[in-house]
């Protein structure tokens, strides 16, 4: 699948690697591929940080920003834990998780989370949370505007999880284990005990091609692809693949979770709307789908990180109108993108329209991406998915 230059947008495969000749980047300062895990870097670590972290015996995760910011910062948690284990291989490092996303984040802690331990701790948190604390911690501040796009040898590491992870690797002065996938996955429990999942399974929503689409967004005028367009995508997928398609329309906040049928014009498409369903429930729903499509929002990142217990799950297709498609992503091979020309420019220059006060040109919203084009991509991604979701 290639770019549609005439339409003002292009497809970016999750396996695509950008190069330093194309993207504005900051030299990492060493070639990671030439170093063994645990080997000292050829550049010095930050002695003050190393000494302070080395004295800590626990880690506390308190990510209270937006869902997307918090999920993409989990690579910082991974980097800290891996460094402590390399430093003290015989030591057990208890990890406490606090805050509004705690239930989800606990899934990213390999050894399981514990209650907060007494005494000083490594605090991995967003900046406002760190600023509210007064003492008893060594902070690792997760600020998405801070880490640059890193370049190592010919390749650039543009996704936010890679930026956090490599920034900490440089400061700690040791080659850490991760190579491409820098953020931890959120593995669903087996068998699923989630009542939402059980209800959908009982009504046969996870048999046949199942596409989840995400309409939740903080900026509907620019980033909402709309239910109507997604229905057109599903109807065209059904036509192209000559099969019935199930469509789960995932909405945003609601006073309470609401699940309702959506009227369709095609007998081959069955659609259901899920509004206000908690993120922890959606983390069990997404892995059972065959494909997830959504704008660059936290729920789309959640869909890419949420996998079944064996690590399998759907392809995810993010739609980008305003922000860089290469930064605001999980960096996982199954997380693809369709980006407008403005998003592509943000990617090329490592720019942010908020941080750099850049306004996007008119006619740059997601409406320029046609349902016909998305349907073609969807059929291709469904065909290439070797391990589809559902009960098959």
Short mmCIF file of C-alpha atoms in Angstrom, two decimals:
data_model
loop_
_atom_site.label_atom_id
_atom_site.label_comp_id
_atom_site.label_asym_id
_atom_site.label_seq_id
_atom_site.Cartn_x
_atom_site.Cartn_y
_atom_site.Cartn_z
CA UNK A 1 0.00 0.00 0.00
CA UNK A 2 1.41 3.33 -1.02
CA UNK A 3 0.76 7.01 -0.64
CA UNK A 4 -2.23 8.68 -2.28
CA UNK A 5 -0.40 11.89 -3.13
CA UNK A 6 -3.22 13.32 -5.21
CA UNK A 7 -5.62 13.12 -2.27
CA UNK A 8 -3.42 14.99 0.20
CA UNK A 9 -2.84 12.00 2.48
CA UNK A 10 -0.81 8.81 2.60
CA UNK A 11 -0.66 5.42 4.29
CA UNK A 12 2.26 4.64 6.60
CA UNK A 13 2.86 0.98 7.38
CA UNK A 14 3.70 0.29 11.02
CA UNK A 15 6.78 -1.60 9.83
CA UNK A 16 8.12 1.43 7.98
CA UNK A 17 11.32 2.95 9.41
CA UNK A 18 12.15 6.59 8.76
CA UNK A 19 15.76 7.64 8.15
CA UNK A 20 17.83 10.55 9.41
CA UNK A 21 18.16 11.79 5.82
CA UNK A 22 14.42 12.46 5.73
CA UNK A 23 13.37 13.42 9.28
CA UNK A 24 14.75 16.21 11.43
CA UNK A 25 16.33 14.44 14.40
CA UNK A 26 18.81 14.66 17.26
CA UNK A 27 21.87 12.34 17.23
CA UNK A 28 21.64 9.74 19.99
CA UNK A 29 25.43 9.87 20.34
CA UNK A 30 26.13 6.16 19.90
CA UNK A 31 25.15 3.19 17.72
CA UNK A 32 22.85 0.99 19.81
CA UNK A 33 23.19 -1.98 17.48
CA UNK A 34 26.92 -2.20 18.27
CA UNK A 35 26.41 -2.43 22.03
CA UNK A 36 25.46 -5.42 24.18
CA UNK A 37 22.65 -5.15 26.72
CA UNK A 38 24.11 -3.87 29.98
CA UNK A 39 27.21 -2.41 28.31
CA UNK A 40 28.26 1.10 29.32
CA UNK A 41 27.53 3.74 26.71
CA UNK A 42 30.40 5.67 25.10
CA UNK A 43 28.84 8.83 26.54
CA UNK A 44 28.67 9.47 30.30
CA UNK A 45 25.52 8.92 32.30
CA UNK A 46 24.13 11.63 34.55
CA UNK A 47 25.88 10.93 37.85
CA UNK A 48 23.35 12.75 40.01
CA UNK A 49 20.45 10.78 38.55
CA UNK A 50 22.30 7.46 38.61
CA UNK A 51 23.30 7.85 42.26
CA UNK A 52 19.82 8.90 43.36
CA UNK A 53 18.06 6.07 41.51
CA UNK A 54 20.58 3.52 42.70
CA UNK A 55 19.62 4.22 46.31
CA UNK A 56 15.91 3.53 45.76
CA UNK A 57 14.29 0.19 46.52
CA UNK A 58 10.85 0.69 44.94
CA UNK A 59 9.12 2.34 41.98
CA UNK A 60 5.82 4.25 42.02
CA UNK A 61 3.92 4.94 38.81
CA UNK A 62 1.52 7.89 38.95
CA UNK A 63 0.57 8.89 35.40
CA UNK A 64 -2.47 11.16 35.66
CA UNK A 65 -2.41 12.95 32.33
CA UNK A 66 -4.65 12.09 29.40
CA UNK A 67 -5.08 8.42 28.57
CA UNK A 68 -2.92 8.69 25.45
CA UNK A 69 -0.11 10.61 27.15
CA UNK A 70 -0.09 8.11 30.02
CA UNK A 71 -0.03 5.01 27.83
CA UNK A 72 2.78 6.31 25.63
CA UNK A 73 4.82 7.14 28.75
CA UNK A 74 4.85 3.52 29.96
CA UNK A 75 8.16 3.03 28.16
CA UNK A 76 9.72 5.26 30.83
CA UNK A 77 8.49 2.84 33.49
CA UNK A 78 9.98 -0.03 31.51
CA UNK A 79 13.34 1.76 31.16
CA UNK A 80 13.60 2.45 34.90
CA UNK A 81 12.72 -1.13 35.86
CA UNK A 82 15.12 -2.65 33.34
CA UNK A 83 17.96 -0.41 34.52
CA UNK A 84 17.33 -1.31 38.17
CA UNK A 85 17.29 -5.03 37.31
CA UNK A 86 20.56 -4.72 35.37
CA UNK A 87 22.06 -2.81 38.27
CA UNK A 88 20.75 -5.15 40.98
CA UNK A 89 19.90 -8.53 39.38
CA UNK A 90 19.20 -10.23 42.71
CA UNK A 91 16.94 -7.48 44.06
CA UNK A 92 13.14 -7.59 43.86
CA UNK A 93 11.82 -4.19 42.84
CA UNK A 94 8.27 -3.60 44.14
CA UNK A 95 6.13 -1.41 41.89
CA UNK A 96 3.15 0.58 43.13
CA UNK A 97 0.64 2.10 40.69
CA UNK A 98 -1.53 5.10 41.56
CA UNK A 99 -3.88 7.47 39.78
CA UNK A 100 -6.80 7.49 37.38
CA UNK A 101 -5.31 4.96 34.92
CA UNK A 102 -4.00 2.58 37.59
CA UNK A 103 -6.10 -0.44 36.57
CA UNK A 104 -4.76 -0.31 33.01
CA UNK A 105 -1.18 0.48 33.96
CA UNK A 106 -1.01 -2.48 36.34
CA UNK A 107 -1.24 -4.70 33.26
CA UNK A 108 2.09 -3.27 32.08
CA UNK A 109 3.94 -4.23 35.26
CA UNK A 110 5.53 -7.65 34.59
CA UNK A 111 5.73 -8.84 38.20
CA UNK A 112 2.41 -7.33 39.28
CA UNK A 113 1.80 -4.15 41.25
CA UNK A 114 1.87 -3.80 45.03
CA UNK A 115 0.67 -1.26 47.55
CA UNK A 116 2.88 1.84 47.94
CA UNK A 117 5.95 1.05 50.03
CA UNK A 118 7.11 3.26 52.90
CA UNK A 119 10.17 5.41 52.37
CA UNK A 120 11.63 7.07 49.32
CA UNK A 121 10.76 5.76 45.85
CA UNK A 122 11.37 6.36 42.16
CA UNK A 123 8.31 8.32 41.03
CA UNK A 124 7.51 7.97 37.32
CA UNK A 125 4.82 10.57 36.71
CA UNK A 126 3.53 13.43 34.60
CA UNK A 127 4.79 16.90 35.49
CA UNK A 128 1.69 18.18 37.37
CA UNK A 129 1.69 15.07 39.57
CA UNK A 130 5.39 15.50 40.37
CA UNK A 131 4.87 19.16 41.21
CA UNK A 132 2.12 18.28 43.70
CA UNK A 133 4.45 16.03 45.71
CA UNK A 134 6.76 17.50 48.33
CA UNK A 135 9.25 14.84 49.41
CA UNK A 136 10.15 11.16 49.57
CA UNK A 137 10.80 10.48 45.90
CA UNK A 138 13.26 10.71 43.00
CA UNK A 139 11.27 12.01 40.03
CA UNK A 140 11.23 10.74 36.47
CA UNK A 141 9.12 13.37 34.73
CA UNK A 142 7.18 12.28 31.64
CA UNK A 143 6.61 15.39 29.53
CA UNK A 144 5.65 14.58 25.91
CA UNK A 145 7.10 17.88 24.68
CA UNK A 146 10.56 17.13 26.08
CA UNK A 147 12.26 14.16 24.38
CA UNK A 148 13.37 14.74 20.76
CA UNK A 149 13.26 12.41 17.81
CA UNK A 150 16.46 10.39 18.25
CA UNK A 151 18.73 9.21 15.44
CA UNK A 152 20.97 6.16 15.85
CA UNK A 153 23.08 5.25 12.82
CA UNK A 154 20.76 5.58 9.80
CA UNK A 155 17.47 5.10 11.63
CA UNK A 156 15.35 7.56 13.59
CA UNK A 157 13.27 6.70 16.65
CA UNK A 158 10.32 9.05 16.32
CA UNK A 159 7.55 7.42 18.36
CA UNK A 160 7.01 8.81 21.84
CA UNK A 161 7.67 5.51 23.66
CA UNK A 162 11.08 5.28 21.96
CA UNK A 163 11.84 8.92 22.81
CA UNK A 164 11.18 8.40 26.53
CA UNK A 165 13.05 5.10 26.67
CA UNK A 166 16.16 6.32 24.84
CA UNK A 167 16.26 9.60 26.77
CA UNK A 168 16.52 7.57 29.97
CA UNK A 169 19.03 5.15 28.46
CA UNK A 170 21.32 8.09 27.58
CA UNK A 171 20.99 9.63 31.05
CA UNK A 172 21.58 6.33 32.83
CA UNK A 173 24.60 5.49 30.68
CA UNK A 174 23.81 1.81 29.99
CA UNK A 175 22.51 -0.01 26.90
CA UNK A 176 19.02 -1.19 27.87
CA UNK A 177 17.31 -4.31 26.43
CA UNK A 178 14.56 -2.95 24.13
CA UNK A 179 15.28 -2.74 20.40
CA UNK A 180 12.15 -1.73 18.46
CA UNK A 181 9.07 -2.12 20.64
CA UNK A 182 9.87 0.21 23.52
CA UNK A 183 6.50 0.30 25.28
CA UNK A 184 5.05 -2.64 27.23
CA UNK A 185 1.89 -4.38 26.06
CA UNK A 186 -1.34 -4.54 28.07
CA UNK A 187 -2.25 -8.22 28.03
CA UNK A 188 -5.88 -9.14 28.68
CA UNK A 189 -6.58 -11.82 31.29
CA UNK A 190 -7.60 -15.30 30.21
CA UNK A 191 -10.34 -16.31 30.20
CA UNK A 192 -12.03 -12.90 29.96
CA UNK A 193 -14.10 -12.13 33.04
CA UNK A 194 -15.21 -8.76 31.70
CA UNK A 195 -19.04 -8.56 31.64
CA UNK A 196 -18.98 -6.34 28.54
CA UNK A 197 -16.96 -8.94 26.66
CA UNK A 198 -19.18 -11.76 27.84
CA UNK A 199 -22.32 -9.93 26.73
CA UNK A 200 -20.87 -9.26 23.28
CA UNK A 201 -19.68 -12.84 22.94
CA UNK A 202 -23.11 -14.15 23.90
CA UNK A 203 -24.62 -12.08 21.08
CA UNK A 204 -22.01 -13.35 18.56
CA UNK A 205 -20.30 -10.00 18.05
CA UNK A 206 -16.83 -11.54 17.76
CA UNK A 207 -17.51 -13.96 14.89
CA UNK A 208 -16.74 -13.04 11.30
CA UNK A 209 -14.73 -9.90 10.41
CA UNK A 210 -15.08 -7.50 13.35
CA UNK A 211 -14.02 -3.87 12.93
CA UNK A 212 -13.97 -1.46 15.87
CA UNK A 213 -13.96 2.25 15.03
CA UNK A 214 -13.26 5.05 17.51
CA UNK A 215 -15.23 8.28 17.32
CA UNK A 216 -14.19 9.66 20.72
CA UNK A 217 -12.11 12.82 20.30
CA UNK A 218 -11.31 16.10 22.00
CA UNK A 219 -11.54 17.97 18.68
CA UNK A 220 -14.57 16.81 16.66
CA UNK A 221 -14.26 19.53 14.00
CA UNK A 222 -10.83 18.31 12.92
CA UNK A 223 -10.39 14.76 14.20
CA UNK A 224 -13.83 13.09 14.09
CA UNK A 225 -14.18 10.85 11.04
CA UNK A 226 -17.91 10.48 11.93
CA UNK A 227 -20.13 7.45 12.34
CA UNK A 228 -21.60 8.00 8.88
CA UNK A 229 -18.22 7.69 7.15
CA UNK A 230 -17.29 4.64 9.19
CA UNK A 231 -20.56 2.98 8.18
CA UNK A 232 -19.65 3.64 4.56
CA UNK A 233 -16.25 2.05 5.18
CA UNK A 234 -17.86 -1.06 6.69
CA UNK A 235 -20.37 -1.38 3.85
CA UNK A 236 -17.62 -1.13 1.25
CA UNK A 237 -15.50 -3.69 3.12
CA UNK A 238 -18.45 -6.07 3.05
CA UNK A 239 -18.78 -5.56 -0.70
CA UNK A 240 -15.07 -5.96 -1.45
CA UNK A 241 -14.66 -9.04 0.72
CA UNK A 242 -18.06 -10.54 -0.09
CA UNK A 243 -18.73 -11.28 3.57
CA UNK A 244 -20.77 -9.95 6.47
CA UNK A 245 -19.02 -7.38 8.67
CA UNK A 246 -19.63 -6.43 12.28
CA UNK A 247 -18.89 -2.85 13.30
CA UNK A 248 -18.33 -1.69 16.90
CA UNK A 249 -18.58 2.10 17.15
CA UNK A 250 -16.66 3.22 20.25
CA UNK A 251 -17.74 6.64 21.48
CA UNK A 252 -16.48 8.84 24.25
CA UNK A 253 -17.77 9.92 27.63
CA UNK A 254 -21.33 9.26 28.74
CA UNK A 255 -23.06 9.54 32.13
CA UNK A 256 -23.06 5.73 32.21
CA UNK A 257 -22.05 3.02 29.74
CA UNK A 258 -24.55 2.75 26.90
CA UNK A 259 -24.68 0.02 24.25
CA UNK A 260 -27.16 0.48 21.40
CA UNK A 261 -27.78 -0.79 17.87
CA UNK A 262 -26.89 1.41 14.90
CA UNK A 263 -29.12 1.41 11.83
CA UNK A 264 -27.31 0.51 8.61
CA UNK A 265 -28.30 0.58 4.94
CA UNK A 266 -26.57 -2.71 4.17
CA UNK A 267 -27.83 -6.14 5.19
CA UNK A 268 -24.20 -7.28 5.29
CA UNK A 269 -23.23 -4.85 8.07
CA UNK A 270 -24.29 -5.25 11.69
CA UNK A 271 -23.36 -2.24 13.87
CA UNK A 272 -23.34 -1.57 17.59
CA UNK A 273 -22.50 1.62 19.44
CA UNK A 274 -20.50 1.55 22.70
CA UNK A 275 -20.57 4.88 24.52
CA UNK A 276 -18.98 5.58 27.89
CA UNK A 277 -17.50 2.10 28.22
CA UNK A 278 -14.54 2.28 30.65
CA UNK A 279 -11.08 2.00 29.14
CA UNK A 280 -10.30 -1.10 31.22
CA UNK A 281 -13.29 -2.84 29.58
CA UNK A 282 -12.25 -1.70 26.10
CA UNK A 283 -8.79 -3.13 26.76
CA UNK A 284 -10.52 -6.53 26.79
CA UNK A 285 -12.79 -5.77 23.81
CA UNK A 286 -10.16 -4.51 21.34
CA UNK A 287 -8.02 -7.69 21.30
CA UNK A 288 -11.03 -9.71 20.14
CA UNK A 289 -11.54 -7.54 17.04
CA UNK A 290 -9.88 -8.05 13.66
CA UNK A 291 -9.19 -4.38 12.92
CA UNK A 292 -9.43 -1.11 14.86
CA UNK A 293 -9.61 2.31 13.15
CA UNK A 294 -9.53 5.61 15.03
CA UNK A 295 -8.16 9.13 15.12
CA UNK A 296 -4.96 9.86 17.05
CA UNK A 297 -6.55 9.63 20.46
CA UNK A 298 -5.88 7.70 23.63
CA UNK A 299 -8.34 4.93 22.82
CA UNK A 300 -6.56 4.22 19.52
CA UNK A 301 -3.25 3.89 21.37
CA UNK A 302 -5.02 1.67 23.89
CA UNK A 303 -6.24 -0.55 21.05
CA UNK A 304 -2.68 -0.96 19.75
CA UNK A 305 -1.26 -1.85 23.17
CA UNK A 306 -4.12 -4.15 24.24
CA UNK A 307 -3.46 -7.74 23.18
CA UNK A 308 -4.63 -11.21 24.04
CA UNK A 309 -2.62 -13.26 26.58
CA UNK A 310 -0.46 -14.70 23.76
CA UNK A 311 0.37 -11.22 22.44
CA UNK A 312 -1.86 -11.47 19.37
CA UNK A 313 -4.58 -9.07 18.34
CA UNK A 314 -5.86 -6.80 15.58
CA UNK A 315 -4.13 -4.40 13.27
CA UNK A 316 -4.75 -0.77 14.26
CA UNK A 317 -5.08 2.11 11.81
CA UNK A 318 -4.70 5.64 13.19
CA UNK A 319 -6.00 8.67 11.29
CA UNK A 320 -3.89 11.82 11.63
CA UNK A 321 -4.92 15.33 10.56
CA UNK A 322 -2.92 17.67 12.79
CA UNK A 323 -0.16 16.00 14.80
CA UNK A 324 2.86 13.97 13.71
CA UNK A 325 1.87 10.43 12.80
CA UNK A 326 5.31 9.14 13.79
CA UNK A 327 5.43 10.69 17.28
CA UNK A 328 1.91 10.07 18.58
CA UNK A 329 1.91 6.34 18.11
CA UNK A 330 2.95 3.22 19.97
CA UNK A 331 5.68 2.40 17.43
CA UNK A 332 4.40 -1.18 17.19
CA UNK A 333 4.55 -2.95 13.82
CA UNK A 334 0.78 -3.54 13.76
CA UNK A 335 0.00 0.15 14.44
CA UNK A 336 -0.38 1.85 11.04
CA UNK A 337 -1.42 5.35 10.01
CA UNK A 338 -3.12 7.42 7.36
CA UNK A 339 -1.84 10.98 7.58
CA UNK A 340 -2.69 14.27 5.91
CA UNK A 341 0.00 16.41 4.33
CA UNK A 342 0.12 18.64 7.43
CA UNK A 343 0.65 15.63 9.71
CA UNK A 344 3.42 14.48 7.38
CA UNK A 345 5.11 17.89 7.69
CA UNK A 346 4.92 17.69 11.48
CA UNK A 347 6.60 14.27 11.19
CA UNK A 348 9.34 15.50 8.83
CA UNK A 349 10.26 18.53 10.94
CA UNK A 350 9.65 16.95 14.37
CA UNK A 351 7.19 19.76 14.98
CA UNK A 352 4.16 20.10 17.22
CA UNK A 353 1.31 22.48 16.29
CA UNK A 354 0.68 23.19 19.99
CA UNK A 355 4.26 23.54 21.21
CA UNK A 356 5.36 25.43 18.10
CA UNK A 357 2.13 27.48 17.72
CA UNK A 358 1.46 26.29 14.18
CA UNK A 359 -1.99 26.48 12.64
CA UNK A 360 -3.01 23.81 10.19
CA UNK A 361 -4.31 24.94 6.76
CA UNK A 362 -8.00 24.80 5.95
CA UNK A 363 -9.22 21.63 4.28
CA UNK A 364 -6.78 19.54 6.30
CA UNK A 365 -9.29 17.59 8.40
CA UNK A 366 -9.93 13.86 8.20
CA UNK A 367 -12.78 14.36 5.72
CA UNK A 368 -10.27 14.35 2.87
CA UNK A 369 -9.63 10.64 3.54
CA UNK A 370 -12.36 8.93 1.54
CA UNK A 371 -14.31 5.94 2.87
CA UNK A 372 -13.48 4.12 -0.36
CA UNK A 373 -9.76 4.52 0.31
CA UNK A 374 -10.07 3.43 3.94
CA UNK A 375 -12.13 0.41 2.94
CA UNK A 376 -9.39 -0.71 0.56
CA UNK A 377 -6.81 -0.44 3.32
CA UNK A 378 -9.11 -2.26 5.73
CA UNK A 379 -9.55 -5.22 3.37
CA UNK A 380 -5.78 -5.43 2.86
CA UNK A 381 -5.08 -5.30 6.61
CA UNK A 382 -7.75 -7.90 7.34
CA UNK A 383 -6.21 -10.23 4.78
CA UNK A 384 -2.69 -9.86 6.09
CA UNK A 385 -3.67 -10.35 9.73
CA UNK A 386 -2.44 -13.88 10.40
CA UNK A 387 -4.00 -14.04 13.87
CA UNK A 388 -7.42 -12.40 13.78
CA UNK A 389 -9.42 -11.64 16.88
CA UNK A 390 -12.70 -13.10 17.97
CA UNK A 391 -13.33 -16.69 18.84
CA UNK A 392 -11.83 -18.22 15.71
#
